[in-house]
Coordinates of C-alpha atoms and ligand atoms in Angstrom, one line a residue:
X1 CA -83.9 -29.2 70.8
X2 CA -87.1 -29.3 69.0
X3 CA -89.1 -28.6 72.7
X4 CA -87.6 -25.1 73.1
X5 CA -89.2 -22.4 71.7
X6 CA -87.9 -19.7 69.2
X7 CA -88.4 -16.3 69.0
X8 CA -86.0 -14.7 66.0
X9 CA -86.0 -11.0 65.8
X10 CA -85.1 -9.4 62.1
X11 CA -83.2 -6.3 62.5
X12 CA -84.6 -3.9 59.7
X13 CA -84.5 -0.6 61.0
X14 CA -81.2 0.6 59.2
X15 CA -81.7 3.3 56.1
X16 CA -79.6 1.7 53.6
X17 CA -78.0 5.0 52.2
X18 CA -75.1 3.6 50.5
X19 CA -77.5 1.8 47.9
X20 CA -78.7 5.4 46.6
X21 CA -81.8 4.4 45.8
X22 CA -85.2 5.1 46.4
X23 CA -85.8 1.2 47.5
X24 CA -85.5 0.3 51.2
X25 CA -82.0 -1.1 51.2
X26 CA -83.7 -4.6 52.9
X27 CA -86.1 -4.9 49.6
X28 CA -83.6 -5.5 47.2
X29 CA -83.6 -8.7 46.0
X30 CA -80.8 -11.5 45.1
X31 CA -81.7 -14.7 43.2
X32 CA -85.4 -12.8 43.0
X33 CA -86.3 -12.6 46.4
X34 CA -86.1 -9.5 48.7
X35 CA -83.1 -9.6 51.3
X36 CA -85.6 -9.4 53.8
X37 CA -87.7 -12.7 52.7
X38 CA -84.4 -14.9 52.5
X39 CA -83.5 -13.6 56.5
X40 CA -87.3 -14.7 57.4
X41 CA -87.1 -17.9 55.1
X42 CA -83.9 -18.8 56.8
X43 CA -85.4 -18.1 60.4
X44 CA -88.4 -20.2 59.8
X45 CA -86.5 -23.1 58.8
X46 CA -84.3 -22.7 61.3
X47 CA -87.3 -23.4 63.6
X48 CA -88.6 -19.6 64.5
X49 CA -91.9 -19.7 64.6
X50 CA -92.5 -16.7 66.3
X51 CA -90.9 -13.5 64.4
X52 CA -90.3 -9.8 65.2
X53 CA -89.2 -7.8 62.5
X54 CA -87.8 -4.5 63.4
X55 CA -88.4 -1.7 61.1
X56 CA -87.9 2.4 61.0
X57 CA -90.2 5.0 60.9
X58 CA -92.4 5.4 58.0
X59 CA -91.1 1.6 56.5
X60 CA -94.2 0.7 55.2
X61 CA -93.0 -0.8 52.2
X62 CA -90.5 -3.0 55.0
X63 CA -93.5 -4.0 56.9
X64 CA -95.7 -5.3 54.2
X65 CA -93.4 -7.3 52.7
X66 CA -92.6 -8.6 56.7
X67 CA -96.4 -10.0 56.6
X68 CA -96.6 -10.7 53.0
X69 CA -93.7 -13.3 53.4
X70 CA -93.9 -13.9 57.6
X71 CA -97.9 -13.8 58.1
X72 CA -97.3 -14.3 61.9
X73 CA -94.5 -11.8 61.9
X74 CA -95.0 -9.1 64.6
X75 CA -94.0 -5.9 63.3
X76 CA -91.9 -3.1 65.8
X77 CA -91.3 0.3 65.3
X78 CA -87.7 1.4 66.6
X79 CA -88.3 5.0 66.2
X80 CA -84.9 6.3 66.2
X81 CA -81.7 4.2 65.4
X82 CA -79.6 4.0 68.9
X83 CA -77.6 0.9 67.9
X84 CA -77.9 -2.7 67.5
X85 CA -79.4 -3.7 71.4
X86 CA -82.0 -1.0 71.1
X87 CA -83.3 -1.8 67.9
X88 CA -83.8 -5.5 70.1
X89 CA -85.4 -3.6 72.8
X90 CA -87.5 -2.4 70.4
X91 CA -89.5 -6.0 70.2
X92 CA -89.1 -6.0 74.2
X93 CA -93.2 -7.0 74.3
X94 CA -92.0 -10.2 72.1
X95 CA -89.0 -10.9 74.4
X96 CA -91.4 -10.7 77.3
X97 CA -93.1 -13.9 76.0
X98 CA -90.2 -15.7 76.9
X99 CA -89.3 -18.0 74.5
X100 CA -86.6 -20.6 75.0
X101 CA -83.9 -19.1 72.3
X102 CA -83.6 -15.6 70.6
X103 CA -82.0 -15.3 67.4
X104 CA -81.2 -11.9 66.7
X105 CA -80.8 -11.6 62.7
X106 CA -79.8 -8.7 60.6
X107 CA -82.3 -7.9 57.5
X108 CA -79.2 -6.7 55.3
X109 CA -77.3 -10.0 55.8
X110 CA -79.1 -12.9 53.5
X111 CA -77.2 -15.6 52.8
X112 CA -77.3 -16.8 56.2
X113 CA -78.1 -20.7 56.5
X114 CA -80.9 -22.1 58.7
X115 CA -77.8 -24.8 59.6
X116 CA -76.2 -22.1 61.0
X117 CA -78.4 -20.6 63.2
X118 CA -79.5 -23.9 64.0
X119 CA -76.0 -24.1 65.0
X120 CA -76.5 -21.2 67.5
X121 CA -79.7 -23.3 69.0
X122 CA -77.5 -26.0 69.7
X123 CA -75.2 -23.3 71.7
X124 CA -78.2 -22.3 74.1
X125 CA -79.5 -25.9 74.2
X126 CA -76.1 -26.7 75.7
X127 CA -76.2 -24.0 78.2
X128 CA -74.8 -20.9 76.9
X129 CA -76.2 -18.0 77.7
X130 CA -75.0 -16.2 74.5
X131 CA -73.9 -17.5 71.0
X132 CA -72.3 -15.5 68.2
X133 CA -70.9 -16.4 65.0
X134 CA -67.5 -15.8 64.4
X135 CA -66.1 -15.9 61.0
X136 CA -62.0 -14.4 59.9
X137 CA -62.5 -12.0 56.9
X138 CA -60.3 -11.3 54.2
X139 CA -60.5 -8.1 55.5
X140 CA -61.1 -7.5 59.4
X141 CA -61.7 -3.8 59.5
X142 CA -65.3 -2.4 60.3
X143 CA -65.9 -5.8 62.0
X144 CA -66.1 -6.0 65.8
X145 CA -63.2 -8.2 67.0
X146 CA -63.7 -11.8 69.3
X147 CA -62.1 -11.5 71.9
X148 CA -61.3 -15.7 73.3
X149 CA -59.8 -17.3 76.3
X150 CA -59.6 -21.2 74.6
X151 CA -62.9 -21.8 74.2
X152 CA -64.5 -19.3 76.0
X153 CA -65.6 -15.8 74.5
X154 CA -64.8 -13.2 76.5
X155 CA -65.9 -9.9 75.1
X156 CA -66.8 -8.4 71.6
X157 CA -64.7 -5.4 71.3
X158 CA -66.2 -2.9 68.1
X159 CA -63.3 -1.8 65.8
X160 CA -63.8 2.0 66.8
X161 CA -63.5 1.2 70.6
X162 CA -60.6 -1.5 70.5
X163 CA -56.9 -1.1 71.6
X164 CA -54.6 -2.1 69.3
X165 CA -53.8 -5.1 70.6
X166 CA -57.5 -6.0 69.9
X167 CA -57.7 -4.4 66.6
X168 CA -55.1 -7.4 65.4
X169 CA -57.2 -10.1 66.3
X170 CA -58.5 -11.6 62.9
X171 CA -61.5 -13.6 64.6
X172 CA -64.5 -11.1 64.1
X173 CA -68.3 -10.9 64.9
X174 CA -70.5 -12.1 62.0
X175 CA -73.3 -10.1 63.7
X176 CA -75.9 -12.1 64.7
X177 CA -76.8 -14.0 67.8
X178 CA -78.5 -16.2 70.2
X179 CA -79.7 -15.4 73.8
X180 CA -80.9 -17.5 75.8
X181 CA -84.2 -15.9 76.3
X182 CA -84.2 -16.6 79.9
X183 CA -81.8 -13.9 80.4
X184 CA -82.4 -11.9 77.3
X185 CA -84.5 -8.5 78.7
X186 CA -81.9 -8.6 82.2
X187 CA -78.7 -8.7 79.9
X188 CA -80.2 -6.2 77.2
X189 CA -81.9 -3.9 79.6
X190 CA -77.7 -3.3 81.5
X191 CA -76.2 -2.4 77.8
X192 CA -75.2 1.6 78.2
X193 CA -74.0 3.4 75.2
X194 CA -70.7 4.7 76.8
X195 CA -68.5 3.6 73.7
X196 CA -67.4 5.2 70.6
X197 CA -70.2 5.4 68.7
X198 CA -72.6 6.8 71.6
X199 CA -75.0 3.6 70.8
X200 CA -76.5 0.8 72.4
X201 CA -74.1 -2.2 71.1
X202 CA -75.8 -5.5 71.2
X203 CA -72.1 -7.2 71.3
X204 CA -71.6 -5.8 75.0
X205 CA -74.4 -8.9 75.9
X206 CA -71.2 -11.0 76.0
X207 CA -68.8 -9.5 78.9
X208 CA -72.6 -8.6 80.5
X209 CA -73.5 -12.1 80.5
X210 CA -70.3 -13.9 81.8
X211 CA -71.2 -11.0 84.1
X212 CA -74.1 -12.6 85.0
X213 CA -71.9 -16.0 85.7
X214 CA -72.9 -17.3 82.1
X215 CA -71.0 -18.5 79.1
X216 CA -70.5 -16.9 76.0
X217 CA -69.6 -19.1 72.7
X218 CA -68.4 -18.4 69.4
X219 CA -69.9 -20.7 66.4
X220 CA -67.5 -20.5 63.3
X221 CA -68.8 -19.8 60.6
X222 CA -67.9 -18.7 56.6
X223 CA -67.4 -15.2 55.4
X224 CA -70.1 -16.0 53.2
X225 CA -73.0 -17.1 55.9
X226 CA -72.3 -13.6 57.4
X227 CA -72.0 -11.5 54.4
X228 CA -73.8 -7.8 54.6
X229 CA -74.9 -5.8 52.1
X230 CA -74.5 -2.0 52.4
X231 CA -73.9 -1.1 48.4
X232 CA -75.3 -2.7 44.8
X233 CA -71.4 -3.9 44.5
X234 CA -72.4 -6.4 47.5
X235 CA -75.8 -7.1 46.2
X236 CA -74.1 -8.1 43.1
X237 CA -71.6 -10.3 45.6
X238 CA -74.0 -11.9 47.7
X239 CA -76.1 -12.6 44.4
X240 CA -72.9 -14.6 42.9
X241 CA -72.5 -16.3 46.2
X242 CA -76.6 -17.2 46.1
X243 CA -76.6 -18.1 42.3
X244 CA -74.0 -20.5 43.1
X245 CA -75.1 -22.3 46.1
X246 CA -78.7 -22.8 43.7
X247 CA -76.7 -24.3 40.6
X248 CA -74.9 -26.7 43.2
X249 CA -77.8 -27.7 45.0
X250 CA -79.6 -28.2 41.6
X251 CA -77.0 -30.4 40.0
X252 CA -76.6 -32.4 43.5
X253 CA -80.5 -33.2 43.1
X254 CA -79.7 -34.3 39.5
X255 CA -79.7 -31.5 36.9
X256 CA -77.6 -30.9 34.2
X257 CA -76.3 -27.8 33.9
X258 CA -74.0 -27.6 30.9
X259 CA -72.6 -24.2 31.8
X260 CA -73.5 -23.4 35.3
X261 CA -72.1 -20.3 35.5
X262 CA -74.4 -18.4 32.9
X263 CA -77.8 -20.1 34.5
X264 CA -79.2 -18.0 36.7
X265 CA -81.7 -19.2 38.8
X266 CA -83.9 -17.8 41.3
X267 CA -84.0 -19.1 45.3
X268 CA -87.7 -20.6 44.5
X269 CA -86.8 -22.4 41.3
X270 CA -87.8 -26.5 41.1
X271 CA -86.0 -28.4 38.9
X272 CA -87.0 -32.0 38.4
X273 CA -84.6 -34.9 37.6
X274 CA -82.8 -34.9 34.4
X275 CA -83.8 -31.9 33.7
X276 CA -81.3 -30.3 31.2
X277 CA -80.4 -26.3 30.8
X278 CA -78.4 -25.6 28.1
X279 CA -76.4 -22.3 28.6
X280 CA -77.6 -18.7 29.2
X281 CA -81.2 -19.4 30.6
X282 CA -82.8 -17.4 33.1
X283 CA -85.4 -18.5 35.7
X284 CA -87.5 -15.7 37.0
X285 CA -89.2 -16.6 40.3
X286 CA -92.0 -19.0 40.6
X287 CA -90.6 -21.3 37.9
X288 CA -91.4 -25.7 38.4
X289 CA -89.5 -27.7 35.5
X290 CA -90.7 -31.6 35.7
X291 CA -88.4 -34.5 35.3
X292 CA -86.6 -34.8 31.7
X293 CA -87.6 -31.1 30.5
X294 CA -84.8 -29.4 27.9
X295 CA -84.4 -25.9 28.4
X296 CA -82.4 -24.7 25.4
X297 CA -80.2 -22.0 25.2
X298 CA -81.3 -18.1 25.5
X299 CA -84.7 -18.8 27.5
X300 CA -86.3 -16.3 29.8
X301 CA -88.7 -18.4 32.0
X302 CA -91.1 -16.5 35.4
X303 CA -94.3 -17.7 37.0
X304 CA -93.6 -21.1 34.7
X305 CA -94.1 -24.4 34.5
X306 CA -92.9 -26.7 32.4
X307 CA -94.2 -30.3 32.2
X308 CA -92.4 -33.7 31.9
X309 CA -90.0 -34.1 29.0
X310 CA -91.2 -31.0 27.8
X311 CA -88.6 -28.9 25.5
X312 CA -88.4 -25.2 25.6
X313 CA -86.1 -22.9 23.8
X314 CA -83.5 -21.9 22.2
X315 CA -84.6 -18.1 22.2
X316 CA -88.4 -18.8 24.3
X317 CA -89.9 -16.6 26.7
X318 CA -92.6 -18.1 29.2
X319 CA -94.1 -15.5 31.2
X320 CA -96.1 -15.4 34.0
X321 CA -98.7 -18.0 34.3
X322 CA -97.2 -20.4 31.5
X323 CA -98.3 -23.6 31.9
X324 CA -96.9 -26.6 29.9
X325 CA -98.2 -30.0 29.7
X326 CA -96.1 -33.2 29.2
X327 CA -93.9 -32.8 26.0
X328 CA -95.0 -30.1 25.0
X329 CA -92.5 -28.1 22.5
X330 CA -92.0 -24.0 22.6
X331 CA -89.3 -23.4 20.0
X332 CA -87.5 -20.1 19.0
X333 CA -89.1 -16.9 19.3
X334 CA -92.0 -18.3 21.1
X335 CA -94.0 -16.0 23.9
X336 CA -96.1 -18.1 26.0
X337 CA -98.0 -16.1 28.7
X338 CA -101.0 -17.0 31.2
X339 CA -101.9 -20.0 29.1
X340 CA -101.7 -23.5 29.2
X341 CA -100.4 -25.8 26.6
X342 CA -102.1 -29.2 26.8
X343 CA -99.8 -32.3 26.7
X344 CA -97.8 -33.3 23.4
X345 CA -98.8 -29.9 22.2
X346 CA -96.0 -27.8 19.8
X347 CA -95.4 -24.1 19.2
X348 CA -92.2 -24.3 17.2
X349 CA -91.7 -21.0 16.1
X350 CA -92.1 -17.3 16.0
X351 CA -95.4 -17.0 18.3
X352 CA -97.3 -15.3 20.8
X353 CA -99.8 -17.3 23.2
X354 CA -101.2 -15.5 26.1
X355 CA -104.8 -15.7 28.1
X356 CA -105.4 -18.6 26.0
X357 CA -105.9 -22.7 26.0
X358 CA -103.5 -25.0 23.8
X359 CA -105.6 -28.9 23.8
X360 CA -103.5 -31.6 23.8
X361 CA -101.8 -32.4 20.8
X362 CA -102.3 -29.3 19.2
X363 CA -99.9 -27.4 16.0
X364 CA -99.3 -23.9 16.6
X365 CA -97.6 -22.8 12.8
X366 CA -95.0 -20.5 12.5
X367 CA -96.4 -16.4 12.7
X368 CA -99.4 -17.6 14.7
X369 CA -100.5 -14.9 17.3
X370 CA -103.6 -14.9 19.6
X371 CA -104.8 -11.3 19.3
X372 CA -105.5 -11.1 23.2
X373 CA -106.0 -7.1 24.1
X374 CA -108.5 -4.7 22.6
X375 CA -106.9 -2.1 24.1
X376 CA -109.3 -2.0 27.1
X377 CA -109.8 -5.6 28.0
X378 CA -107.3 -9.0 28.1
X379 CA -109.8 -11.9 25.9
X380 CA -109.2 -15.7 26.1
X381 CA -108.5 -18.0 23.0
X382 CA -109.0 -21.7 23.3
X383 CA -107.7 -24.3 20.9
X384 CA -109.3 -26.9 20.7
X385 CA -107.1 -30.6 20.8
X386 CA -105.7 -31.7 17.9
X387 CA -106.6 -28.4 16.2
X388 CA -104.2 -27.2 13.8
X389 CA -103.4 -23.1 13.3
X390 CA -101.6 -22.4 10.1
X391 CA -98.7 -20.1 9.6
X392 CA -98.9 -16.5 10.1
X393 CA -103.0 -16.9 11.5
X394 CA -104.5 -14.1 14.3
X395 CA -107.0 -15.5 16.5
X396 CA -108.7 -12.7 17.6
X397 CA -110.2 -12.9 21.1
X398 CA -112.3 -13.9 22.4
X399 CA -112.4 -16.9 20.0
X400 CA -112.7 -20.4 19.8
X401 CA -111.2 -22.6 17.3
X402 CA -112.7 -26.7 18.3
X403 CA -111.0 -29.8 18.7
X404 CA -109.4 -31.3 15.4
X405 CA -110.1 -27.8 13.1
X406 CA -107.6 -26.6 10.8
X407 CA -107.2 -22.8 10.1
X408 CA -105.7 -22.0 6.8
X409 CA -102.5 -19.9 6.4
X410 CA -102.9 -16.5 7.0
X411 CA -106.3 -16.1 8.4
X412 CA -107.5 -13.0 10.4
X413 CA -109.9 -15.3 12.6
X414 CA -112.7 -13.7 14.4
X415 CA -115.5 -16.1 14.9
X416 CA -115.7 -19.5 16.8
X417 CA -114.8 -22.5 14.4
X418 CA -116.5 -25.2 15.4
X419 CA -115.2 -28.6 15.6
X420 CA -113.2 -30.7 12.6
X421 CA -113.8 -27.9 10.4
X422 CA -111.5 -25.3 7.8
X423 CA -111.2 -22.0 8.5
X424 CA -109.8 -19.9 5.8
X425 CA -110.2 -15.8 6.4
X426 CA -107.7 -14.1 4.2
X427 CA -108.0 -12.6 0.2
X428 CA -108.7 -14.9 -1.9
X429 CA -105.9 -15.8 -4.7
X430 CA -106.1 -14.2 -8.5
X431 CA -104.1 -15.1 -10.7
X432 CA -103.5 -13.8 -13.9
X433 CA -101.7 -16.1 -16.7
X434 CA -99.3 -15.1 -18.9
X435 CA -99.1 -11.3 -17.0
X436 CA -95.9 -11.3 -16.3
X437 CA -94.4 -12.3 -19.4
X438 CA -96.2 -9.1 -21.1
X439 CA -94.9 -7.3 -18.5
X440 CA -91.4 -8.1 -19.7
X441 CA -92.2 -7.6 -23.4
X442 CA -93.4 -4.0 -22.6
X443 CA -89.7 -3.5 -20.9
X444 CA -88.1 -4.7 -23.0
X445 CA -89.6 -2.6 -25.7
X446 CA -89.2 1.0 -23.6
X447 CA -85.6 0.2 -23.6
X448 CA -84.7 -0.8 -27.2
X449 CA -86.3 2.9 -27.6
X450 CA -84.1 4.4 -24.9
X451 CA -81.2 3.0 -26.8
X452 CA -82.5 4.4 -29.7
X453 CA -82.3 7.9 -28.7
X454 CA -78.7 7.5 -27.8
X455 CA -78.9 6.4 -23.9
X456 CA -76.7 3.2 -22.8
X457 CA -79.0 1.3 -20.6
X458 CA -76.2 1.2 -18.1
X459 CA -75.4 4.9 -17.9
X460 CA -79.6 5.1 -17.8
X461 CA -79.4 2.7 -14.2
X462 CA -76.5 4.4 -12.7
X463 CA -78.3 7.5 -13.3
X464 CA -81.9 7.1 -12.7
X465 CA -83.6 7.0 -9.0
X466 CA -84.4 3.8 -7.2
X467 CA -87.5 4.0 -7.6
X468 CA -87.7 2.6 -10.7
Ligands
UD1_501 C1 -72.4 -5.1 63.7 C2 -71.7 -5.6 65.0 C3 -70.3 -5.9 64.7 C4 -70.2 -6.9 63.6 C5 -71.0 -6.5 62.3 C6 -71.0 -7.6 61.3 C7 -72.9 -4.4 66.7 C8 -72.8 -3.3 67.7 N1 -71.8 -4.5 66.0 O1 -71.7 -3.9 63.3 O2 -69.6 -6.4 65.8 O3 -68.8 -7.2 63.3 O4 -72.3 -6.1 62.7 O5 -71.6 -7.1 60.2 O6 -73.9 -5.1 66.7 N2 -79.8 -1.8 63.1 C9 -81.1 -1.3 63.5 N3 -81.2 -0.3 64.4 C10 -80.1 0.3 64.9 C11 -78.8 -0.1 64.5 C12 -78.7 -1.2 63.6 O7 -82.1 -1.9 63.1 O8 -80.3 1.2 65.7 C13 -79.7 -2.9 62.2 C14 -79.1 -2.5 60.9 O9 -80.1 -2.2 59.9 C15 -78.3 -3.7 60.4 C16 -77.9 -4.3 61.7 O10 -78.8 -3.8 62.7 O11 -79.1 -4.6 59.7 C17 -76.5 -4.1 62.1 O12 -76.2 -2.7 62.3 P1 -74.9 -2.0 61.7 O13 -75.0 -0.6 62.1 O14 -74.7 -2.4 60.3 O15 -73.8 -2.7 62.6 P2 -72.3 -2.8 62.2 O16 -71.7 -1.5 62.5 O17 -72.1 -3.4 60.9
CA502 CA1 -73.3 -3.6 59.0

């Protein structure tokens, strides 16, 4: 089967209006990629190498992310919506190429597994001359009905044009196809739209193709594999259904997850071996967590990596561009953004680190923030290795602080330190002996007079403001 060509066609032309919202229905996302990336991811794997999306008028947006995500995506314009078979017809100068198999995929329906359309490969490799995937819903209606003699499919009745007879039958079309691309453009081109609906159905390929003395064959499939989204309740569905095919696959490769179900990971997240999550962490996209890693409990992580045995969390964010060297330790309340953190380094607490170097080995106290925007412009920080920033200390960008220098508590730091040096910048300490002990003599002595003039001191409290 690897000799025969692919061409899979993305069907993305529909408007999406039960999502009220301003978002092209298809660039929604689930597990934080759009709908329409996981349908191309899923035909690439599945061995389409050449890809037609098919988008509506003025889809920009659609189209974009088509050749941001599918570079050698062909992009067709089906200019007004006449049904499933003319949306196909729509990429008719890509079916002319005449690949071996078409797979004809719907945008809106994600969760589909390159297993199963490799599935519908095997079909056509096996000399059908259409394949669909069949699936038996909780709840059939809506869904054009299968319509089988033993093994054979017959015809693909839509609910609106079926008798009732057909309208019972619980075996339904999951909506997407193979055709063998030898007879694609002949079968397509004799759909009418003399149905129901007035459209151009792509399921009347089947009784057109046995037609044609071919054979039509249903692939069984799950509900899930098939799932379409038309509203945020099924985004929200097909998200649970994503989130927990990711926390399987992660613990099969030898994760721990001690509370799966409040991970949430996104479909590009790499998590080494023995790599631990702790509950209620979130992975953004674009996260890589190396072998033995801790991420504690609470932790936002996006655009991450975190190094080998490295420990993260409770309560850490790292944003963006986060890049954490082998056991290095981000603790609570620790920001960590477009910076990397040499090995063995350690932020425990209560920090912000952004467009800045950590060197290896380095102590980031509690308090410490690099003072990275002026308003106009982002500036870098760079810690030396081995350097040492004491509590509550701004490094104000651009700045340098050199390998093995310590910065005293509290410091506003605005100039380069150089290398095994002390940096304090803060007021200096006065103390005054003895102050405070006069203090309380002089209080002491206002009050004895208060009482003399007839005023209980605890009547003089209750009745005095705060302020004093
Ligand atoms: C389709 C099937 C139905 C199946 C169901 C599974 C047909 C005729 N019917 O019905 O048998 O049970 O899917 O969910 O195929 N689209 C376009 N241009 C068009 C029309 C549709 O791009 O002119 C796209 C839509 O955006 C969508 C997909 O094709 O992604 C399916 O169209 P839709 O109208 O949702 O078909 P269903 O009525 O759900
Ligand atoms: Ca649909």
């Amino acid at each position: 089967m690897a000799s025969r060509t692919c061409l899979a066609i993305v069907l993305a032309a529909g408007e999406g209006t039960r999502m009220r919202s301003s978002l092209p229905k298809v660039l929604h996302a689930i597990g934080g990629r759009t709908l329409l990336a996981h349908v191309l991811d899923a035909a690439t794997r599945a061995g389409g190498a050449d890809i037609a999306v098919v988008v509506g008028p003025d889809a920009t947006a659609v189209a974009n992310e088509a050749r941001s995500r599918a570079p050698q995506a062909n992009i067709f314009e089906q200019s007004e919506r006449l049904g499933t078979a003319h949306a196909v017809l729509s990429a008719r100068a890509a079916l002319a190429q005449g690949a071996d198999d078409i797979l004809v995929m719907f945008a809106d329906t994600p969760l589909i597994r390159s297993e199963t359309l490799a599935s519908l490969r095997a079909a056509l490799a096996g000399g059908a001359g259409v394949a669909v995937l069949g699936f038996t819903p909780a709840d059939p209606n809506g869904y054009g009905r299968l319509v089988m003699h033993g093994d054979e499919l017959v015809a693909i009745v839509e609910e609106k044009d079926a008798s009732d007879d057909e309208r019972k039958i619980t075996f339904c079309n999951g909506g997407l196809m193979a055709l063998s691309g030898r007879h694609a453009l002949a079968m397509l081109e004799r759909i009418g739209n003399a149905n129901a609906k007035g459209e151009f159905y792509l399921t009347d390929a089947v009784a057109i193709a046995r037609d044609m003395g071919l054979t039509a064959k249903a692939i069984e499939t799950s509900e899930d594999d098939v799932r379409g989204i038309n509203t945020k309740a099924q985004l929200a569905e097909a998200e649970a259904v994503l989130q927990k095919r990711l926390r399987d696959a992660a613990m099969e490769a030898g994760v721990t997850l001690v509370a799966p179900e409040t991970v949430f990971l996104s479909a590009d997240t790499r998590l080494g071996k023995d790599v631990t999550i702790e509950p209620n962490v979130v992975f953004g996209p674009g996260v890589t967590v190396d072998d033995g890693a801790v991420i504690r409990s609470f932790s936002h992580l996006e655009g991450a990596h975190v190094g080998k045995g490295a420990r993260v969390g409770p309560y850490a964010r790292l944003r963006p561009g986060a890049d954490l060297g082998t056991d290095v330790h981000i603790g609570n309340f620790v920001e960590v953004k477009a910076a990397t953190i040499e090995d063995g380094a350690k932020a425990n607490h209560l920090a912000y680190i952004g467009d800045a170097r950590v060197g290896a080995g380095a102590n980031i106290g509690a308090g410490t923030i690099t003072c990275n925007y002026d308003g106009v412009a982002k500036h870098r920080t760079d810690i030396g290795a081995g350097a040492f920033i004491g509590s509550n200390s701004l490094l104000v960008a651009p700045v340098k602080i050199g390998d093995g220098s310590y910065i005293g508590s509290g410091s506003v730091i605005t100039q380069d330190v150089p290398p095994e040096s002390l940096a304090i910048a803060r007021g200096e300490q006065m103390v005054k002996e003895g102050w405070a002990k006069r203090l309380r003599q002089v209080r002491s002595l206002g009050k004895s007079l208060g009482k003399g003039l007839g005023k209980g001191p605890g009547k003089d409290a209750a009745s005095k403001p705060k302020s004093s």
